mmCIF file of C-alpha atoms in Angstrom:
data_model
loop_
_atom_site.group_PDB
_atom_site.id
_atom_site.type_symbol
_atom_site.label_atom_id
_atom_site.label_comp_id
_atom_site.label_asym_id
_atom_site.label_seq_id
_atom_site.Cartn_x
_atom_site.Cartn_y
_atom_site.Cartn_z
ATOM 1 C CA MET A 1 117.764 91.774 74.090
ATOM 2 C CA ARG A 2 114.494 90.379 75.663
ATOM 3 C CA ASN A 3 115.326 92.139 78.277
ATOM 4 C CA ILE A 4 115.797 95.299 76.086
ATOM 5 C CA PHE A 5 112.978 95.409 74.318
ATOM 6 C CA LEU A 6 110.769 95.227 77.412
ATOM 7 C CA ALA A 7 112.376 98.095 78.815
ATOM 8 C CA VAL A 8 111.145 99.932 74.839
ATOM 9 C CA LEU A 9 107.567 98.204 75.074
ATOM 10 C CA LEU A 10 107.180 99.115 79.004
ATOM 11 C CA THR A 11 107.613 103.072 77.947
ATOM 12 C CA PHE A 12 106.308 102.403 74.624
ATOM 13 C CA THR A 13 102.468 101.037 76.193
ATOM 14 C CA VAL A 14 102.661 102.829 79.378
ATOM 15 C CA SER A 15 104.291 106.911 78.420
ATOM 16 C CA CYS A 16 102.013 107.285 74.738
ATOM 17 C CA SER A 17 98.917 108.027 76.670
ATOM 18 C CA THR A 18 97.503 108.795 80.285
ATOM 19 C CA SER A 19 97.090 105.008 81.814
ATOM 20 C CA ARG A 20 96.461 104.558 85.629
ATOM 21 C CA LEU A 21 96.961 100.652 86.910
ATOM 22 C CA ALA A 22 93.175 98.965 87.026
ATOM 23 C CA VAL A 23 91.319 98.388 90.627
ATOM 24 C CA PRO A 24 89.841 95.931 90.995
ATOM 25 C CA ASP A 25 85.801 97.131 91.809
ATOM 26 C CA GLN A 26 85.378 94.931 94.639
ATOM 27 C CA PHE A 27 88.918 96.945 96.298
ATOM 28 C CA SER A 28 88.172 100.828 95.060
ATOM 29 C CA SER A 29 84.363 100.748 95.697
ATOM 30 C CA GLN A 30 85.052 100.503 99.637
ATOM 31 C CA ALA A 31 88.752 102.224 99.244
ATOM 32 C CA THR A 32 89.298 106.350 98.535
ATOM 33 C CA PHE A 33 91.108 107.397 95.957
ATOM 34 C CA TYR A 34 93.638 109.760 96.431
ATOM 35 C CA PRO A 35 96.156 111.436 93.367
ATOM 36 C CA VAL A 36 99.403 113.028 94.779
ATOM 37 C CA LYS A 37 100.587 115.992 93.731
ATOM 38 C CA GLY A 38 103.413 116.879 92.988
ATOM 39 C CA ALA A 39 105.249 113.076 93.098
ATOM 40 C CA LYS A 40 105.310 113.379 88.915
ATOM 41 C CA VAL A 41 107.486 115.638 88.549
ATOM 42 C CA TRP A 42 110.800 116.035 90.668
ATOM 43 C CA SER A 43 111.730 119.602 91.326
ATOM 44 C CA ILE A 44 114.380 120.910 94.060
ATOM 45 C CA ASN A 45 111.485 122.257 95.302
ATOM 46 C CA GLN A 46 109.376 119.212 95.194
ATOM 47 C CA HIS A 47 105.912 119.007 97.985
ATOM 48 C CA LEU A 48 103.614 115.917 97.601
ATOM 49 C CA ARG A 49 99.632 116.372 98.277
ATOM 50 C CA PHE A 50 96.991 114.885 98.775
ATOM 51 C CA GLY A 51 93.517 114.463 101.019
ATOM 52 C CA ASN A 52 94.156 115.898 103.575
ATOM 53 C CA TYR A 53 97.714 115.177 103.705
ATOM 54 C CA THR A 54 101.265 117.248 102.884
ATOM 55 C CA THR A 55 104.434 117.163 102.604
ATOM 56 C CA SER A 56 107.712 119.337 103.941
ATOM 57 C CA ARG A 57 110.471 119.922 100.985
ATOM 58 C CA ILE A 58 111.530 116.486 99.839
ATOM 59 C CA LYS A 59 114.960 117.050 100.780
ATOM 60 C CA ARG A 60 117.266 114.501 99.321
ATOM 61 C CA GLY A 61 121.024 113.162 99.992
ATOM 62 C CA TRP A 62 123.567 113.377 96.282
ATOM 63 C CA ASN A 63 122.970 110.194 93.894
ATOM 64 C CA LEU A 64 125.534 109.053 94.330
ATOM 65 C CA SER A 65 127.124 106.705 91.320
ATOM 66 C CA SER A 66 130.212 104.335 90.243
ATOM 67 C CA SER A 67 130.751 102.053 87.197
ATOM 68 C CA ILE A 68 133.438 100.751 86.315
ATOM 69 C CA ARG A 69 134.648 97.676 83.084
ATOM 70 C CA TYR A 70 136.768 94.393 83.556
ATOM 71 C CA ASN A 71 138.142 91.810 81.798
ATOM 72 C CA ASN A 72 138.775 88.046 84.292
ATOM 73 C CA LEU A 73 141.815 86.418 83.677
ATOM 74 C CA TRP A 74 139.798 83.204 82.514
ATOM 75 C CA THR A 75 137.997 83.087 78.861
ATOM 76 C CA SER A 76 134.331 81.636 78.872
ATOM 77 C CA PRO A 77 134.275 79.083 75.189
ATOM 78 C CA GLN A 78 131.253 81.812 74.955
ATOM 79 C CA GLU A 79 133.551 84.667 74.768
ATOM 80 C CA VAL A 80 136.353 82.744 72.722
ATOM 81 C CA LEU A 81 133.542 81.800 69.946
ATOM 82 C CA LEU A 82 132.524 85.397 70.431
ATOM 83 C CA ASN A 83 136.075 87.026 69.862
ATOM 84 C CA ILE A 84 136.441 84.800 66.517
ATOM 85 C CA PHE A 85 133.673 86.621 65.304
ATOM 86 C CA ASP A 86 135.022 90.252 66.177
ATOM 87 C CA ILE A 87 133.426 90.440 69.619
ATOM 88 C CA GLU A 88 134.953 91.344 72.723
ATOM 89 C CA THR A 89 133.473 90.837 75.353
ATOM 90 C CA THR A 90 133.607 92.488 78.993
ATOM 91 C CA LYS A 91 132.606 92.836 82.389
ATOM 92 C CA GLU A 92 130.875 95.558 83.704
ATOM 93 C CA ARG A 93 129.621 96.160 87.642
ATOM 94 C CA ASN A 94 128.168 99.203 88.744
ATOM 95 C CA ASN A 95 126.754 100.756 92.196
ATOM 96 C CA GLU A 96 124.084 103.839 92.731
ATOM 97 C CA LYS A 97 123.178 105.354 95.938
ATOM 98 C CA GLY A 98 120.468 107.481 96.800
ATOM 99 C CA ARG A 99 118.911 109.303 100.008
ATOM 100 C CA PHE A 100 115.652 111.546 101.523
ATOM 101 C CA ARG A 101 113.566 113.186 104.192
ATOM 102 C CA TYR A 102 110.347 114.521 103.960
ATOM 103 C CA THR A 103 107.910 115.043 107.435
ATOM 104 C CA LEU A 104 104.469 113.749 106.406
ATOM 105 C CA LYS A 105 101.763 115.454 108.015
ATOM 106 C CA ASN A 106 97.735 116.105 108.151
ATOM 107 C CA GLU A 107 95.643 117.267 111.337
ATOM 108 C CA HIS A 108 95.728 114.695 113.309
ATOM 109 C CA ALA A 109 99.233 113.653 112.388
ATOM 110 C CA SER A 110 102.558 113.818 111.694
ATOM 111 C CA ALA A 111 105.872 111.463 111.006
ATOM 112 C CA GLU A 112 109.276 112.194 110.285
ATOM 113 C CA ILE A 113 110.192 110.144 106.919
ATOM 114 C CA PHE A 114 113.358 109.126 105.802
ATOM 115 C CA GLY A 115 114.372 107.058 102.581
ATOM 116 C CA THR A 116 117.638 104.760 100.929
ATOM 117 C CA GLU A 117 117.938 103.586 98.347
ATOM 118 C CA VAL A 118 120.967 100.888 96.938
ATOM 119 C CA LEU A 119 121.125 99.571 93.674
ATOM 120 C CA ASN A 120 124.153 96.987 92.600
ATOM 121 C CA SER A 121 124.528 95.321 89.173
ATOM 122 C CA ARG A 122 126.395 93.872 87.383
ATOM 123 C CA ASN A 123 126.592 93.716 82.753
ATOM 124 C CA MET A 124 128.576 92.025 80.012
ATOM 125 C CA VAL A 125 128.844 94.845 77.209
ATOM 126 C CA PHE A 126 130.129 93.913 73.359
ATOM 127 C CA ASN A 127 131.359 95.656 71.978
ATOM 128 C CA SER A 128 131.746 95.027 67.838
ATOM 129 C CA SER A 129 134.475 95.098 65.318
ATOM 130 C CA GLY A 130 134.838 93.994 62.141
ATOM 131 C CA LEU A 131 131.907 92.265 59.772
ATOM 132 C CA TRP A 132 129.514 93.356 62.899
ATOM 133 C CA LYS A 133 130.929 96.819 63.575
ATOM 134 C CA TRP A 134 126.996 98.510 62.459
ATOM 135 C CA MET A 135 126.269 96.318 65.718
ATOM 136 C CA GLY A 136 128.275 98.593 68.182
ATOM 137 C CA GLU A 137 128.234 98.408 71.495
ATOM 138 C CA THR A 138 125.237 96.388 73.014
ATOM 139 C CA SER A 139 124.839 95.061 77.166
ATOM 140 C CA LEU A 140 123.083 92.262 78.274
ATOM 141 C CA LEU A 141 122.204 92.106 82.110
ATOM 142 C CA THR A 142 123.412 89.371 84.211
ATOM 143 C CA ASP A 143 122.889 90.422 87.540
ATOM 144 C CA TYR A 144 121.328 92.828 89.728
ATOM 145 C CA LYS A 145 120.387 93.579 94.112
ATOM 146 C CA TYR A 146 118.304 96.165 95.077
ATOM 147 C CA ALA A 147 117.285 97.119 98.517
ATOM 148 C CA PHE A 148 114.784 100.015 99.860
ATOM 149 C CA THR A 149 114.562 100.921 103.019
ATOM 150 C CA ALA A 150 112.491 103.344 105.135
ATOM 151 C CA ALA A 151 112.506 104.405 108.377
ATOM 152 C CA ILE A 152 108.515 106.248 109.574
ATOM 153 C CA ILE A 153 109.098 107.547 113.146
ATOM 154 C CA PRO A 154 105.512 109.198 114.052
ATOM 155 C CA ALA A 155 105.726 112.107 116.851
ATOM 156 C CA ASP A 156 102.714 110.375 118.304
ATOM 157 C CA THR A 157 104.754 106.759 118.769
ATOM 158 C CA GLY A 158 103.415 105.172 121.659
ATOM 159 C CA LYS A 159 99.876 104.764 119.398
ATOM 160 C CA MET A 160 101.545 104.790 115.823
ATOM 161 C CA GLY A 161 104.867 102.908 116.765
ATOM 162 C CA LEU A 162 107.753 103.174 115.161
ATOM 163 C CA TRP A 163 107.914 101.319 111.278
ATOM 164 C CA SER A 164 110.942 99.771 109.213
ATOM 165 C CA LEU A 165 110.026 99.562 105.316
ATOM 166 C CA LEU A 166 111.955 97.306 103.231
ATOM 167 C CA MET A 167 111.937 96.614 99.518
ATOM 168 C CA ILE A 168 113.979 94.086 98.401
ATOM 169 C CA ASN A 169 114.293 92.746 94.745
ATOM 170 C CA LYS A 170 117.230 90.533 93.034
ATOM 171 C CA TYR A 171 118.475 88.806 89.740
ATOM 172 C CA ASP A 172 120.001 86.157 88.815
ATOM 173 C CA ILE A 173 120.004 85.809 84.656
ATOM 174 C CA THR A 174 121.432 81.911 86.014
ATOM 175 C CA LYS A 175 117.970 81.565 87.567
ATOM 176 C CA ASP A 176 115.879 82.863 84.784
ATOM 177 C CA THR A 177 112.845 81.316 84.273
ATOM 178 C CA ALA A 178 111.601 83.447 80.970
ATOM 179 C CA ARG A 179 111.737 81.581 77.947
ATOM 180 C CA ARG A 180 109.524 83.358 75.573
ATOM 181 C CA PHE A 181 110.802 86.309 73.829
ATOM 182 C CA PHE A 182 108.180 88.837 76.078
ATOM 183 C CA ASP A 183 107.815 87.248 78.727
ATOM 184 C CA LYS A 184 108.651 89.050 82.002
ATOM 185 C CA PRO A 185 112.213 88.213 83.900
ATOM 186 C CA TYR A 186 111.873 86.299 86.902
ATOM 187 C CA VAL A 187 113.177 88.798 89.871
ATOM 188 C CA GLU A 188 113.176 87.353 93.807
ATOM 189 C CA GLU A 189 110.919 90.040 95.455
ATOM 190 C CA GLU A 190 110.300 90.656 98.817
ATOM 191 C CA GLY A 191 108.553 93.679 100.534
ATOM 192 C CA TYR A 192 107.343 94.802 104.096
ATOM 193 C CA ALA A 193 106.604 97.418 106.662
ATOM 194 C CA THR A 194 106.583 97.232 110.631
ATOM 195 C CA ASN A 195 106.407 98.400 113.805
ATOM 196 C CA GLY A 196 106.832 95.042 115.899
ATOM 197 C CA LYS A 197 103.730 94.225 116.261
ATOM 198 C CA ASP A 198 101.645 94.886 112.858
ATOM 199 C CA THR A 199 103.019 93.982 109.219
ATOM 200 C CA ILE A 200 101.784 95.299 105.780
ATOM 201 C CA ARG A 201 103.104 93.091 103.090
ATOM 202 C CA ILE A 202 103.960 94.818 100.012
ATOM 203 C CA ARG A 203 103.593 92.702 96.901
ATOM 204 C CA PRO A 204 104.374 94.408 92.720
ATOM 205 C CA LEU A 205 101.498 94.100 90.490
ATOM 206 C CA ASN A 206 102.608 93.172 87.683
ATOM 207 C CA LEU A 207 99.469 93.248 86.093
ATOM 208 C CA SER A 208 99.194 93.109 81.575
ATOM 209 C CA THR A 209 96.068 95.518 81.679
ATOM 210 C CA VAL A 210 95.788 99.147 82.348
ATOM 211 C CA VAL A 211 93.158 101.818 82.410
ATOM 212 C CA ASN A 212 93.655 104.868 79.429
ATOM 213 C CA ARG A 213 92.019 108.537 80.677
ATOM 214 C CA ASN A 214 88.744 107.664 79.872
ATOM 215 C CA GLY A 215 88.367 105.150 82.312
ATOM 216 C CA LYS A 216 88.286 101.969 79.465
ATOM 217 C CA VAL A 217 90.548 99.308 80.702
ATOM 218 C CA SER A 218 92.526 97.763 78.212
ATOM 219 C CA ASN A 219 95.425 95.395 77.287
ATOM 220 C CA THR A 220 99.284 96.432 77.510
ATOM 221 C CA LEU A 221 101.139 96.054 73.772
ATOM 222 C CA PHE A 222 101.122 92.183 73.049
ATOM 223 C CA LYS A 223 99.804 91.122 76.238
ATOM 224 C CA THR A 224 102.927 92.166 78.525
ATOM 225 C CA LYS A 225 102.970 92.422 82.024
ATOM 226 C CA ILE A 226 104.614 95.700 83.715
ATOM 227 C CA LEU A 227 105.082 96.717 87.480
ATOM 228 C CA SER A 228 101.849 99.116 87.023
ATOM 229 C CA GLY A 229 102.184 99.441 91.417
ATOM 230 C CA TYR A 230 101.935 97.438 95.007
ATOM 231 C CA GLU A 231 99.311 95.973 96.829
ATOM 232 C CA LEU A 232 99.220 97.007 100.893
ATOM 233 C CA SER A 233 98.259 93.947 103.161
ATOM 234 C CA THR A 234 97.406 92.816 106.796
ATOM 235 C CA ALA A 235 96.193 88.892 107.665
ATOM 236 C CA ASP A 236 93.090 90.499 107.272
ATOM 237 C CA GLY A 237 93.435 91.667 103.232
ATOM 238 C CA VAL A 238 94.607 94.155 100.927
ATOM 239 C CA ILE A 239 94.839 97.607 103.377
ATOM 240 C CA GLY A 240 96.316 99.254 100.216
ATOM 241 C CA ILE A 241 96.495 100.436 96.487
ATOM 242 C CA ILE A 242 100.172 102.012 95.471
ATOM 243 C CA ASP A 243 100.165 103.241 91.899
ATOM 244 C CA THR A 244 102.995 104.137 90.505
ATOM 245 C CA MET A 245 102.121 104.743 86.476
ATOM 246 C CA ASP A 246 99.962 107.455 87.450
ATOM 247 C CA LYS A 247 100.944 108.094 90.485
ATOM 248 C CA SER A 248 98.104 107.847 93.146
ATOM 249 C CA LEU A 249 97.112 105.705 95.962
ATOM 250 C CA TRP A 250 94.411 103.905 96.889
ATOM 251 C CA ILE A 251 93.549 103.559 101.047
ATOM 252 C CA TYR A 252 91.382 100.812 102.292
ATOM 253 C CA ASN A 253 87.914 103.258 104.282
ATOM 254 C CA HIS A 254 87.774 101.057 106.419
ATOM 255 C CA GLN A 255 90.008 100.801 109.241
ATOM 256 C CA GLU A 256 91.478 102.525 111.754
ATOM 257 C CA GLU A 257 92.911 106.538 111.457
ATOM 258 C CA HIS A 258 96.868 106.001 112.763
ATOM 259 C CA MET A 259 96.675 102.602 110.422
ATOM 260 C CA LYS A 260 95.942 105.076 107.290
ATOM 261 C CA PHE A 261 98.435 107.367 108.221
ATOM 262 C CA ILE A 262 101.086 104.800 108.334
ATOM 263 C CA ILE A 263 99.959 103.426 104.000
ATOM 264 C CA SER A 264 100.229 107.187 103.096
ATOM 265 C CA ALA A 265 103.453 107.466 104.890
ATOM 266 C CA MET A 266 104.338 104.216 103.055
ATOM 267 C CA GLY A 267 102.800 105.559 99.444
ATOM 268 C CA THR A 268 104.599 108.288 99.421
ATOM 269 C CA ALA A 269 107.632 107.004 100.349
ATOM 270 C CA ILE A 270 108.100 104.247 97.520
ATOM 271 C CA LEU A 271 106.195 107.240 94.945
ATOM 272 C CA LEU A 272 109.609 109.330 96.104
ATOM 273 C CA LYS A 273 112.119 106.480 95.376
ATOM 274 C CA GLN A 274 114.214 107.178 92.093
ATOM 275 C CA ILE A 275 116.779 104.633 91.102
ATOM 276 C CA GLU A 276 114.466 101.951 88.424
ATOM 277 C CA GLU A 277 114.738 98.930 87.971
ATOM 278 C CA PRO A 278 118.099 97.596 85.405
ATOM 279 C CA GLU A 279 116.354 96.228 82.845
ATOM 280 C CA ALA A 280 113.100 98.931 83.229
ATOM 281 C CA ARG A 281 116.175 101.123 81.805
ATOM 282 C CA THR A 282 118.350 99.250 79.812
ATOM 283 C CA THR A 283 119.449 100.289 76.145
ATOM 284 C CA ILE A 284 121.188 99.102 73.231
#
C-alpha cells in the first residue's frame, strides 16, 4: 500500500506544475544549462536538440512485454489466513524489454548510440470476494531487477575511446528498510560509464525539493523524496546533472570538449529510457 500511494503522490507532486530539479548554485554558476527539445513527448519521428547538439531520428525496436500468473504448490500461513477472509492470492511475473539507437552530433564530433532496457518484476496479486468484494484486485510489488545499458561509439574512437554505460537497480521487499508510510522504498542502485581508461559515476538524485516555473524552490508534498535526475561525477567532482523531470542537462564548463560530448551522449541516452521503475507506476 505504501508503494502504491507513493506512485499517486509522485504524480500529484510533479505533474501538477512545471517543476525541475533544484540544482545547487555552487554547481549551476559553473555549468551550462541545456533544455533538451523533443525529449518530453515521444513520437515516431522523434529528434532531440539542445545547444549545438542534434540527433538523428530515434529508432526504437519493439517494446516486448510478457506477464504470467501462477500459484505455488505450497501455501504460506499468511495466504491461508487471507483465504479465510475470501481474499485469493496469486503470483505474477512480468518481463519487459526495449531498445533504441540514434546518432548524436555537433560541429566537432559525432557518435552512434545504442540503448537496451530489461526489466523483470514479481508481484503478489490479491483478489477479494464476499464481504471484501469492494476492494477488487490489488497488487504488491515483491521484487524487481532493472538494467539499462548503452554503447557510445564516437566517430573518432582514437581520441574519445569506446564508451559503455550501465545502470542497475534492484528491489527486494524482504530487504526493504523503509518502515514509515512516506519512506522511499530501499532500492539497490549502481551506475557508471567507462571507456576502459576514464570512469564516470552515475548517482540517482532522490530529492524532496523542486523548482517551480517561477524559479521558487519548494518542498514536495509531505517532503517525500522522488527521483528527480542523476548526478554524473569523476574523482575530480561533479561534471554533469541530468534533470529527468524537466528533460534538461547541466554540463560543467571547465572540462575538455570531448568529455562534454560524452556527457551529452550519456544524458540523451538516459532521457530516452522508456521503462519505468515498477513502484512509480503501480496502481490499485
